[in-house]
PDB file of C-alpha atoms in Angstrom:
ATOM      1  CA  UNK A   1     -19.747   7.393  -6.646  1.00  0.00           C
ATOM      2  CA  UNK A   2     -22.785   5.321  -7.802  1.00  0.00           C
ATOM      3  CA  UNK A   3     -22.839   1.537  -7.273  1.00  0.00           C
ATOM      4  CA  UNK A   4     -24.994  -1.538  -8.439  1.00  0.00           C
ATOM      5  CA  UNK A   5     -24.695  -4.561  -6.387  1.00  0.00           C
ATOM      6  CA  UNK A   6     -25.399  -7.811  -8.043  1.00  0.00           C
ATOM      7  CA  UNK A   7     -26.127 -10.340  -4.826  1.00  0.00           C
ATOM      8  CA  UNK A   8     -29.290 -13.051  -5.223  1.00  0.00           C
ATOM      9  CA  UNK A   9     -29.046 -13.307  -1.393  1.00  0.00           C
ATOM     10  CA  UNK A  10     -30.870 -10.876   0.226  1.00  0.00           C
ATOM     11  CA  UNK A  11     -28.858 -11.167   3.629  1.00  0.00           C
ATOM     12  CA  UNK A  12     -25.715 -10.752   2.157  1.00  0.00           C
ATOM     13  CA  UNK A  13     -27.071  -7.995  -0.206  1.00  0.00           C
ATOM     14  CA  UNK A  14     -27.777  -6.300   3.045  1.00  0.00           C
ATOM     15  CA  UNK A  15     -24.599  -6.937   4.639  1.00  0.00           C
ATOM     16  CA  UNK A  16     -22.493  -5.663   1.662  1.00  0.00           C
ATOM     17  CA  UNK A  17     -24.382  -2.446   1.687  1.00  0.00           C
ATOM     18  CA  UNK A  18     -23.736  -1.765   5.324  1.00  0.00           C
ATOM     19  CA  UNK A  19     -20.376  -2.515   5.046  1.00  0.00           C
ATOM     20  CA  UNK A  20     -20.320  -0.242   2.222  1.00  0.00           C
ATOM     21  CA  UNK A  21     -21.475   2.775   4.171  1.00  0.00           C
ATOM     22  CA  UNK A  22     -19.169   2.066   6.701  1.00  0.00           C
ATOM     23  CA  UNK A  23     -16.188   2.130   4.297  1.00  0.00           C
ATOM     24  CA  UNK A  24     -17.287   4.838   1.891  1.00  0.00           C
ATOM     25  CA  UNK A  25     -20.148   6.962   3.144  1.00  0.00           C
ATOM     26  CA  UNK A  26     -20.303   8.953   0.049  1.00  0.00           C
ATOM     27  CA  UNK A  27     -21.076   6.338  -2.219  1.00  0.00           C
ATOM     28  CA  UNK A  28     -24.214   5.802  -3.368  1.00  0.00           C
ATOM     29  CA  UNK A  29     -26.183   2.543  -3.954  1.00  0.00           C
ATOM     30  CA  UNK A  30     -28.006   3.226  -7.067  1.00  0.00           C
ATOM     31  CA  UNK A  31     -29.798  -0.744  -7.522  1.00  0.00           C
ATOM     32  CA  UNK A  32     -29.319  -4.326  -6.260  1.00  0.00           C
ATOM     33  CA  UNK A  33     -30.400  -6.972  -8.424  1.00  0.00           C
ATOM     34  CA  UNK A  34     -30.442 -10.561  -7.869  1.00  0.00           C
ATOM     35  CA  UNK A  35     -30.135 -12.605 -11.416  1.00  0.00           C
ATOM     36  CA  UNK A  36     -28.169 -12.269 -14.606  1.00  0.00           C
ATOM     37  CA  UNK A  37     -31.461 -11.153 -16.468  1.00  0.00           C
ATOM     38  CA  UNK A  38     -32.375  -8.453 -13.778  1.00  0.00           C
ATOM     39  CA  UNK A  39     -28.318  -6.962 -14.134  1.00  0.00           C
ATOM     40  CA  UNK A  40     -28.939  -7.204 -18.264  1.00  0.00           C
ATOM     41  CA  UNK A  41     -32.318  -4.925 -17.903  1.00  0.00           C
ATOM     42  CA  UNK A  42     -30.735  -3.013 -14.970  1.00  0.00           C
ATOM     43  CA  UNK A  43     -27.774  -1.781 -16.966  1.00  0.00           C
ATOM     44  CA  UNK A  44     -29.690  -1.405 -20.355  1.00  0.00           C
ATOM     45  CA  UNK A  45     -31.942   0.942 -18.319  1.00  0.00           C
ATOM     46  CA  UNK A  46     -29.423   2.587 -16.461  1.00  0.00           C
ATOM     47  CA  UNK A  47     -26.611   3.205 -19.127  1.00  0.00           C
ATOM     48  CA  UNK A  48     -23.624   6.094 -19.420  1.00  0.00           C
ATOM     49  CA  UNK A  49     -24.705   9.493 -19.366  1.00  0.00           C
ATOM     50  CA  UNK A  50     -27.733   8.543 -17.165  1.00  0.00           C
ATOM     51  CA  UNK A  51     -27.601   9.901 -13.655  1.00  0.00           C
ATOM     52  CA  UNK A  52     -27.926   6.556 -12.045  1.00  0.00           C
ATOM     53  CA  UNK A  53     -25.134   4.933 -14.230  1.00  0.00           C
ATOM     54  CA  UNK A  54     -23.053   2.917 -11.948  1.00  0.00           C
ATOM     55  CA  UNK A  55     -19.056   3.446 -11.614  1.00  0.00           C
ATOM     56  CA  UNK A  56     -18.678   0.502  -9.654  1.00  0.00           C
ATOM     57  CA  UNK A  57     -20.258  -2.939  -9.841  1.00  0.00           C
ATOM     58  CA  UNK A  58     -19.784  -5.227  -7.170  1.00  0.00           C
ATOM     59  CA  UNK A  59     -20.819  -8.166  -8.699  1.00  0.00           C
ATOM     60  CA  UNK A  60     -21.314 -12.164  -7.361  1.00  0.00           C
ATOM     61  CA  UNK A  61     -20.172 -14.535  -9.341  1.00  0.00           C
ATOM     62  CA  UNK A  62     -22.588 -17.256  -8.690  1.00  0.00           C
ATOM     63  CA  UNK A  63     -26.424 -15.854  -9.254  1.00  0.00           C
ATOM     64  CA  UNK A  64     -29.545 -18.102  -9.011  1.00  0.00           C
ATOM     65  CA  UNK A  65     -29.980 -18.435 -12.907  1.00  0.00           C
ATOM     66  CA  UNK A  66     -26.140 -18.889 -13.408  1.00  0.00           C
ATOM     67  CA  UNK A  67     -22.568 -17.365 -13.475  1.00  0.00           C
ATOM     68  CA  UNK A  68     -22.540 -13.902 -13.738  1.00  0.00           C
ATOM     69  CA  UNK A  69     -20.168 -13.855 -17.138  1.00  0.00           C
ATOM     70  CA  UNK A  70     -23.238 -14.064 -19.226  1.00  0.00           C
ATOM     71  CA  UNK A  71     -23.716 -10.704 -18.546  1.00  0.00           C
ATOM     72  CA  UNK A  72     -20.697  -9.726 -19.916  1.00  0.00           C
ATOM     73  CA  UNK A  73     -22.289 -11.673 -23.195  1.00  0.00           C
ATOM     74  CA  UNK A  74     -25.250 -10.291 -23.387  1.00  0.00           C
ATOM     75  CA  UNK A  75     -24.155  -6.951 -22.504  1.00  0.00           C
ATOM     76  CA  UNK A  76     -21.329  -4.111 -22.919  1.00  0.00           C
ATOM     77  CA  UNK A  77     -20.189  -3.371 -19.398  1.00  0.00           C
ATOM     78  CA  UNK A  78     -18.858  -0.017 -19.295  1.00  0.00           C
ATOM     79  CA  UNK A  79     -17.750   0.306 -15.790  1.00  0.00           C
ATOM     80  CA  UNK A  80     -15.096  -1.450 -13.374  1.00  0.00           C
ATOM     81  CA  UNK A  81     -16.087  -5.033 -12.177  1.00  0.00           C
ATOM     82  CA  UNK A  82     -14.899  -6.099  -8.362  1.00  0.00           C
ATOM     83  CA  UNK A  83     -16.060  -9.485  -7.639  1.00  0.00           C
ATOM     84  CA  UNK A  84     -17.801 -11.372  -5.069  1.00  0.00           C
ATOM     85  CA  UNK A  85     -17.724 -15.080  -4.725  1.00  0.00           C
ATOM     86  CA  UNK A  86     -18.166 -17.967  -1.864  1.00  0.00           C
ATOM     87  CA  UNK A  87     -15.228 -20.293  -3.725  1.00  0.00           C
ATOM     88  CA  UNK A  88     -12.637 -21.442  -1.096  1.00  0.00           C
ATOM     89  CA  UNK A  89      -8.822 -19.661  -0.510  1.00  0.00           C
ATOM     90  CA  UNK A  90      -7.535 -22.271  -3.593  1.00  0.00           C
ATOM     91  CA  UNK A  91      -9.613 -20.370  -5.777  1.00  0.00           C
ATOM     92  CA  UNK A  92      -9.134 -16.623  -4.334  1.00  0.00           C
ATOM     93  CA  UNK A  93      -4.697 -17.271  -4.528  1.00  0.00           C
ATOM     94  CA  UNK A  94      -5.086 -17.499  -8.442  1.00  0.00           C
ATOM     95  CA  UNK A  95      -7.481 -14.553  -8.462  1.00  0.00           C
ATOM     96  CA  UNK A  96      -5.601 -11.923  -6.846  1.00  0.00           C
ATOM     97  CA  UNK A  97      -2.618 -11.711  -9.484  1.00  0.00           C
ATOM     98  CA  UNK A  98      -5.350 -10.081 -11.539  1.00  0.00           C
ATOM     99  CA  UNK A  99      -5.622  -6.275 -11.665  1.00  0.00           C
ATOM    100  CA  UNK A 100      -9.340  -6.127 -10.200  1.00  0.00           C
ATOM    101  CA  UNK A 101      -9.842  -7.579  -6.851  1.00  0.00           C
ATOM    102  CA  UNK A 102     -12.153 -10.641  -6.161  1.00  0.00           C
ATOM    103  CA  UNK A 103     -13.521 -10.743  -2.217  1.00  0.00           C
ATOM    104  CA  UNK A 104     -14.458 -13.568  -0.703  1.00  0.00           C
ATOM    105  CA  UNK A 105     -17.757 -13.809   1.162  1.00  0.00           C
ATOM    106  CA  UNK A 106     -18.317 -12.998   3.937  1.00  0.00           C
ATOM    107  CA  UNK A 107     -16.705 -10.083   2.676  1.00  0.00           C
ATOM    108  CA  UNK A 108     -15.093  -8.133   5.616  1.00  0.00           C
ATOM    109  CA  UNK A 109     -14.675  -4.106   5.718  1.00  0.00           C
ATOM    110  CA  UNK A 110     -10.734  -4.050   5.752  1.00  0.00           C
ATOM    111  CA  UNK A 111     -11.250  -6.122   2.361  1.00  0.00           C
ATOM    112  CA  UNK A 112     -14.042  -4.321   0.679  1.00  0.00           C
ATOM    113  CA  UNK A 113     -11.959  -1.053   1.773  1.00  0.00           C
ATOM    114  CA  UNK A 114      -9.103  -2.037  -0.060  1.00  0.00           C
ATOM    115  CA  UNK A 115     -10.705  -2.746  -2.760  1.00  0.00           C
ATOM    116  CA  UNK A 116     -12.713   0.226  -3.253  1.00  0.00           C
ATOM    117  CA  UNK A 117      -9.245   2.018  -2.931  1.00  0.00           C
ATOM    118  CA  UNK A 118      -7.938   0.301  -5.866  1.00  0.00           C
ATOM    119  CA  UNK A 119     -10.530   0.772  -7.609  1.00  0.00           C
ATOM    120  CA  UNK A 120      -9.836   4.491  -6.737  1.00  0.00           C
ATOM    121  CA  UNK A 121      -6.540   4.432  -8.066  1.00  0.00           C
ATOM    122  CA  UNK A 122      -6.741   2.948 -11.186  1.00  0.00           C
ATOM    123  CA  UNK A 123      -9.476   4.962 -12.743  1.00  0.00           C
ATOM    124  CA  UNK A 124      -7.888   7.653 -13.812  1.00  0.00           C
ATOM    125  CA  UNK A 125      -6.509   4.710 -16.334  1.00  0.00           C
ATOM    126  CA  UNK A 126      -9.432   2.754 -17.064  1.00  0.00           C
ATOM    127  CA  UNK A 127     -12.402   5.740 -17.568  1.00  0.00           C
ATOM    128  CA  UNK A 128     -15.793   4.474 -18.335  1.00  0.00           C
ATOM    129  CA  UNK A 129     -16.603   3.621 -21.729  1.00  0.00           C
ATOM    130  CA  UNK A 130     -12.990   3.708 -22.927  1.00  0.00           C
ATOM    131  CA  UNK A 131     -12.032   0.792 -25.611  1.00  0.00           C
ATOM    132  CA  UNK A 132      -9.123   0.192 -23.092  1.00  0.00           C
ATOM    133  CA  UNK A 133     -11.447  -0.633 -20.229  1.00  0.00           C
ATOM    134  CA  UNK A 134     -13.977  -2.931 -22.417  1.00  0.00           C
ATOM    135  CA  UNK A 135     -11.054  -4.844 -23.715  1.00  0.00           C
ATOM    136  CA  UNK A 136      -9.524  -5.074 -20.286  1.00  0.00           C
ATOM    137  CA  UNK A 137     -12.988  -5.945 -18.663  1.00  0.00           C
ATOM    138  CA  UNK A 138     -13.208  -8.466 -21.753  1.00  0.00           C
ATOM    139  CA  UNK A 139      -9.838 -10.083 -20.864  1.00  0.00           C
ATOM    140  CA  UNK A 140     -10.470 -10.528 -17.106  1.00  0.00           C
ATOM    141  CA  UNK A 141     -13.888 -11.958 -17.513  1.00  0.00           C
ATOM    142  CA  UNK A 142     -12.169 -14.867 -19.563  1.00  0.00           C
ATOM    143  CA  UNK A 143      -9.499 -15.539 -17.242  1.00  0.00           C
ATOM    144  CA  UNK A 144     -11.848 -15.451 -14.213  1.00  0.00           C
ATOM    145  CA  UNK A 145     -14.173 -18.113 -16.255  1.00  0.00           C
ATOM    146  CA  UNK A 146     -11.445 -20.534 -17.029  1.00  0.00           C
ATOM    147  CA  UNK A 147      -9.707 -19.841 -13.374  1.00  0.00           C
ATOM    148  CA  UNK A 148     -13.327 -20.980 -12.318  1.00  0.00           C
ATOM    149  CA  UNK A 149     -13.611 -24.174 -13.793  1.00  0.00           C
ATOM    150  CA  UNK A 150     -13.608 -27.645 -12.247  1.00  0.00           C
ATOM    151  CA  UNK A 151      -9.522 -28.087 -11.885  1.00  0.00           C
ATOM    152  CA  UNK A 152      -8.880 -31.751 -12.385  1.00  0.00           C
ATOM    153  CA  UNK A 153      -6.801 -33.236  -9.851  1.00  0.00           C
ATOM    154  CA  UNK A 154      -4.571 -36.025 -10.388  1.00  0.00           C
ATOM    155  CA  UNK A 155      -6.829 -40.008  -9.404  1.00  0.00           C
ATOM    156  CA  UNK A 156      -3.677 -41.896  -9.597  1.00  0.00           C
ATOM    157  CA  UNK A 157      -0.304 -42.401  -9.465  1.00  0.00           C
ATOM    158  CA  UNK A 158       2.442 -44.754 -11.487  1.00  0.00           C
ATOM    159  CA  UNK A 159       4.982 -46.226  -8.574  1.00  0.00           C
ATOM    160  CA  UNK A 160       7.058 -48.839  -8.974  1.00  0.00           C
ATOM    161  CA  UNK A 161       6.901 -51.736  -6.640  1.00  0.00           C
ATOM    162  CA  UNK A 162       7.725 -55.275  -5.770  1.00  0.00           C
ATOM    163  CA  UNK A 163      10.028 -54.511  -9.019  1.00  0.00           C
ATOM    164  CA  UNK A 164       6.884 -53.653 -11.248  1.00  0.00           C
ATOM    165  CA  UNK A 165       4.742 -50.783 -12.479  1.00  0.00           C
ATOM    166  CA  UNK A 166       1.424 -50.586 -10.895  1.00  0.00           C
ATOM    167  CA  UNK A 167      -1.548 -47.722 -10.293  1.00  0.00           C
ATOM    168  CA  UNK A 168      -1.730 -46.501  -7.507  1.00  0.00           C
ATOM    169  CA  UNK A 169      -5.393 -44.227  -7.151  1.00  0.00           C
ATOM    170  CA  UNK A 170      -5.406 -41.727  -4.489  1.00  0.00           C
ATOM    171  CA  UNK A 171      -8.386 -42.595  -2.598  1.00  0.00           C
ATOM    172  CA  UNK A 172      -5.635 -45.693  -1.414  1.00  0.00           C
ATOM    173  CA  UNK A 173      -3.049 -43.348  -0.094  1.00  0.00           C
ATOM    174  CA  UNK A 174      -3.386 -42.668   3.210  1.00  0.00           C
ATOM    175  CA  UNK A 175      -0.354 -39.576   3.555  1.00  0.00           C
ATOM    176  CA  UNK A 176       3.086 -38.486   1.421  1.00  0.00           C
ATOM    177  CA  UNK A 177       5.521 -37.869   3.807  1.00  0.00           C
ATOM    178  CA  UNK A 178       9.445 -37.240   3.136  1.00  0.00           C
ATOM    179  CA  UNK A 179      12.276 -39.288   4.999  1.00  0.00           C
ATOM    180  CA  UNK A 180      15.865 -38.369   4.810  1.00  0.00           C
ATOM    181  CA  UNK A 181      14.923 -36.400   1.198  1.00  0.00           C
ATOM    182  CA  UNK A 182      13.107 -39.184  -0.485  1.00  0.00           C
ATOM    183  CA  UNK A 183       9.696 -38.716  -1.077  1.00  0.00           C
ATOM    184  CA  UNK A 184       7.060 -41.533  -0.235  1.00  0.00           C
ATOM    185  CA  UNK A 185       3.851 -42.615   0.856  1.00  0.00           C
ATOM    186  CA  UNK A 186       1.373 -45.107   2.613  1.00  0.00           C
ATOM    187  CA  UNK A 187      -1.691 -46.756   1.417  1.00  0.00           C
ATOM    188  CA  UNK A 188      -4.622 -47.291   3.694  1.00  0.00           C
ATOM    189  CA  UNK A 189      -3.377 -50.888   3.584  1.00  0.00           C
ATOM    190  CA  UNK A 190      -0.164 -50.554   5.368  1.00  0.00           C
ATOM    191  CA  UNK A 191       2.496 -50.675   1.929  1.00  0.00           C
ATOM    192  CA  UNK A 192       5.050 -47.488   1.559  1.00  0.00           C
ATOM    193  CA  UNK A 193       6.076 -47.099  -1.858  1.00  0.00           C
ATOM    194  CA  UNK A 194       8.203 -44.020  -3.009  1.00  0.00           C
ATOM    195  CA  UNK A 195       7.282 -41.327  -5.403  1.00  0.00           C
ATOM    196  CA  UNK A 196       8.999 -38.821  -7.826  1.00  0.00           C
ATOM    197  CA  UNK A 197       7.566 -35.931  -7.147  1.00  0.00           C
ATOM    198  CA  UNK A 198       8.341 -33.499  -4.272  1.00  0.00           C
ATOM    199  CA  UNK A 199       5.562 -32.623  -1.465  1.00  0.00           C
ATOM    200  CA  UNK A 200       4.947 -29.219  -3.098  1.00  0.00           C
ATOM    201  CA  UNK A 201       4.472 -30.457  -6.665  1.00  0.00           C
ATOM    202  CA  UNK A 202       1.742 -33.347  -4.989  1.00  0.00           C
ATOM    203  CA  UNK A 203      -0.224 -30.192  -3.177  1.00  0.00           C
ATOM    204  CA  UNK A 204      -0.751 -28.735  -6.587  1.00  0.00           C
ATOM    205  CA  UNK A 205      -1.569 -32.030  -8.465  1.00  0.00           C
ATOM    206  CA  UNK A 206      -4.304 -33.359  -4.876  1.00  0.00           C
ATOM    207  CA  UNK A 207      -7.923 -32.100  -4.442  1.00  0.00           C
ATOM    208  CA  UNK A 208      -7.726 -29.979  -1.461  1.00  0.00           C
ATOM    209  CA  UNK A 209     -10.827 -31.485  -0.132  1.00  0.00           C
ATOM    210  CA  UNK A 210      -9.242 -34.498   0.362  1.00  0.00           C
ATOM    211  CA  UNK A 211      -5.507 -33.810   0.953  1.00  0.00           C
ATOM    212  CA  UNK A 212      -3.864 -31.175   3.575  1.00  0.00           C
ATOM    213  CA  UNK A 213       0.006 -30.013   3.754  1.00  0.00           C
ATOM    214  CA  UNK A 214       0.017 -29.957   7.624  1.00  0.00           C
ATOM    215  CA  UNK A 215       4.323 -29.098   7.513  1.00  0.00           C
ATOM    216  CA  UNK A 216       7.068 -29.419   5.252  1.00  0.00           C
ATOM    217  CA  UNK A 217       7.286 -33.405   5.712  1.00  0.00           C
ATOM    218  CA  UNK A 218       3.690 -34.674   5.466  1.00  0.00           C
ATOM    219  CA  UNK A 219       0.835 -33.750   2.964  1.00  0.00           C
ATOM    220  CA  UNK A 220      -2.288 -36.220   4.907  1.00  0.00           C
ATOM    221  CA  UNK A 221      -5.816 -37.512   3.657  1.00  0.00           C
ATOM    222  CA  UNK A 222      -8.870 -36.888   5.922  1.00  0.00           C
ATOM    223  CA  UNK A 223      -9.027 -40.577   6.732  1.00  0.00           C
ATOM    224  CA  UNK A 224      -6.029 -41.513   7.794  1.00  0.00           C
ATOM    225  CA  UNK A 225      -6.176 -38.798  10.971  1.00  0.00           C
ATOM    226  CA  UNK A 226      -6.912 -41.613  13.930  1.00  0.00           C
ATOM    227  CA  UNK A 227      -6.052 -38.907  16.918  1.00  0.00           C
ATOM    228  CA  UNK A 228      -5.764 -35.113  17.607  1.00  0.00           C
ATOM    229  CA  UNK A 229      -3.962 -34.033  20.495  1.00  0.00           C
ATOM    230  CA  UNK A 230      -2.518 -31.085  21.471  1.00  0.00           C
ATOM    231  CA  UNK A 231       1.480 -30.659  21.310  1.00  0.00           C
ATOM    232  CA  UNK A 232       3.674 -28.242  22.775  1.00  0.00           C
ATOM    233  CA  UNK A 233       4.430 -24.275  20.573  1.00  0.00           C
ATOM    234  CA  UNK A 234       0.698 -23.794  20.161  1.00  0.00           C
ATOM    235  CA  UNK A 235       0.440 -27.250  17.951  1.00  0.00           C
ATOM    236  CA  UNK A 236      -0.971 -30.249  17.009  1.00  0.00           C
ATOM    237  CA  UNK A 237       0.548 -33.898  16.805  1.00  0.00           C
ATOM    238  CA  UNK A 238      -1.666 -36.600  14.762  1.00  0.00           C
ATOM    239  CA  UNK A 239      -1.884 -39.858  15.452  1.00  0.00           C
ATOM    240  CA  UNK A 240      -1.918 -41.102  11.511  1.00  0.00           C
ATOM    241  CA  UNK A 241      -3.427 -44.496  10.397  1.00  0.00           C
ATOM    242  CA  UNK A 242      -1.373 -46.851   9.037  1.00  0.00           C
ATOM    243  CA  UNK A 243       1.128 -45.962  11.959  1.00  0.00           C
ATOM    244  CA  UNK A 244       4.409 -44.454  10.944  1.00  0.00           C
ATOM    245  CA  UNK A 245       7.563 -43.880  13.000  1.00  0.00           C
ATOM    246  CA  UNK A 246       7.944 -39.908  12.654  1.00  0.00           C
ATOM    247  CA  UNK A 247       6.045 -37.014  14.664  1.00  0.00           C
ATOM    248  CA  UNK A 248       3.511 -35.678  12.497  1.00  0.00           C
ATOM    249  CA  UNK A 249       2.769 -32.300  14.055  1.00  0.00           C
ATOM    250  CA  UNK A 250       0.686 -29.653  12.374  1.00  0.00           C
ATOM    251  CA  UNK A 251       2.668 -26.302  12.046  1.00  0.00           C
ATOM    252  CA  UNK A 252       1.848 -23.123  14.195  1.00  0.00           C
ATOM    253  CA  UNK A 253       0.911 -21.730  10.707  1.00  0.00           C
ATOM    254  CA  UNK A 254      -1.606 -24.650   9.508  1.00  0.00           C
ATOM    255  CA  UNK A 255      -3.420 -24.640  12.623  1.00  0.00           C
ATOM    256  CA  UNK A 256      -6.483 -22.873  11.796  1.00  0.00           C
ATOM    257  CA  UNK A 257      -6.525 -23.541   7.496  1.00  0.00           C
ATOM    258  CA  UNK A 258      -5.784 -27.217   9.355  1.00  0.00           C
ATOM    259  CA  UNK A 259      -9.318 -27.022  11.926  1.00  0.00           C
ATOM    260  CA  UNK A 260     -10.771 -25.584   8.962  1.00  0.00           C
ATOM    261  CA  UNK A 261     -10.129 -28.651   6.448  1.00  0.00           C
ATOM    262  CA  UNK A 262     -11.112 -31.166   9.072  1.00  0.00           C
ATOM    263  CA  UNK A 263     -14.296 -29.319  10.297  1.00  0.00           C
ATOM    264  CA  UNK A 264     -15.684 -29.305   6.449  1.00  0.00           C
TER     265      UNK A 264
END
């Protein structure tokens, strides 16, 4: 099996081709390039029916002179497509309902295995050069580009209080939290004012830079975490700021997504 890598860094260009080895030792890498340009030349060089005509790209998504979809412009692809990128576990849930993987650097053997093994399966459906294949390759290029976009995340929220309608923006709220089923929150400024949507529709609508689901009762901002310490079960309790009269302990689960966020 032939493959091109498309990887600007030569480090991780490297890497992936050591992994490779280790995963399938009978494929062959047949080029690396590094920008879209190079790929466009590559490929136009190095087309079907040549003997160095890839049947596997493993392609980043992010190259020095731009996103790697303006290869797909300039060029007819006629071979499968597995992705690389750097973008963050938000980005990689939406990508993996797709029907070519997506791996997320650093990419890790178990990963790159699987993939390849997909990739294995499915092409006895999708054959190089077939119509079905370009038209598939066309569709999943689109969706990846749109997926890919800057999501916009809500900036404020309309709460009633004091018996009127006022704005609330986010960068004020301090953490959601639910209390005996009712949904609320605090602003950085001590005021708790209750909201109508649940704690999983906020997580979707919040940048996850800025907010983090640490259980089932509390969705938090980065600034209103005053003190870490450690909690019995392999957990965390939080000392929030404004104060509030519930435990806010970070689930076995969130731990390490949880060290992650704050570390960032």
């Amino acid at each position: 099996m032939n493959i091109l890598i498309v990887e600007d860094e030569e480090m991780a260009a490297k890497k992936l081709i050591k992994t490779l080895a280790s995963v399938e030792p009978t494929a062959t890498v047949v080029g690396v390039t590094g920008s879209i340009w190079e790929t466009v030349a590559w490929l136009q060089a190095n087309g079907p029916g040549q003997a160095s005509a890839p049947d596997l790209i493993l392609m980043d998504i992010e190259l020095a002179d731009g996103q790697s979809f303006q290869i797909f412009k300039e060029i007819d692809v006629k071979c499968s497509v597995i992705f690389t990128t750097s973008y963050d576990e938000y980005a990689i849930k939406a990508f993996k309902v797709n029907s070519v993987d997506y791996l997320l650097k650093p990419i890790q053997a178990d990963e790159l295995e699987a993939a390849l093994a997909k990739f294995h399966r499915l092409k006895a459906h999708y054959r190089s050069g077939s119509t079905g294949n370009a038209l598939t390759m066309e569709r999943l290029v689109q969706e990846l580009h749109q997926k890919l976009q800057p999501k916009e995340y809500r900036q404020r929220f309309l709460v009633t209080y004091a018996h009127k309608l006022i704005a609330i923006d986010t960068q004020q709220i301090a953490y959601f939290f639910s209390d005996n089923k009712m949904n609320q929150f605090k602003t950085i400024d001590g005021r708790k004012m209750a909201i109508d949507y649940t704690l999983d529709e906020l997580e979707t609508m919040l940048d996850p830079r800025h907010f983090f689901r640490i259980n089932r009762s509390f969705l938090i901002s980065v600034s209103c975490v005053d003190q870490i310490q450690p909690y019995f079960g392999n957990r965390l309790a939080l000392q929030l700021k404004p104060a509030i009269d519930k435990e806010a302990v970070v689930s076995r689960e969130k731990l390490t997504p949880f060290k992650d966020w704050m570390g960032k």
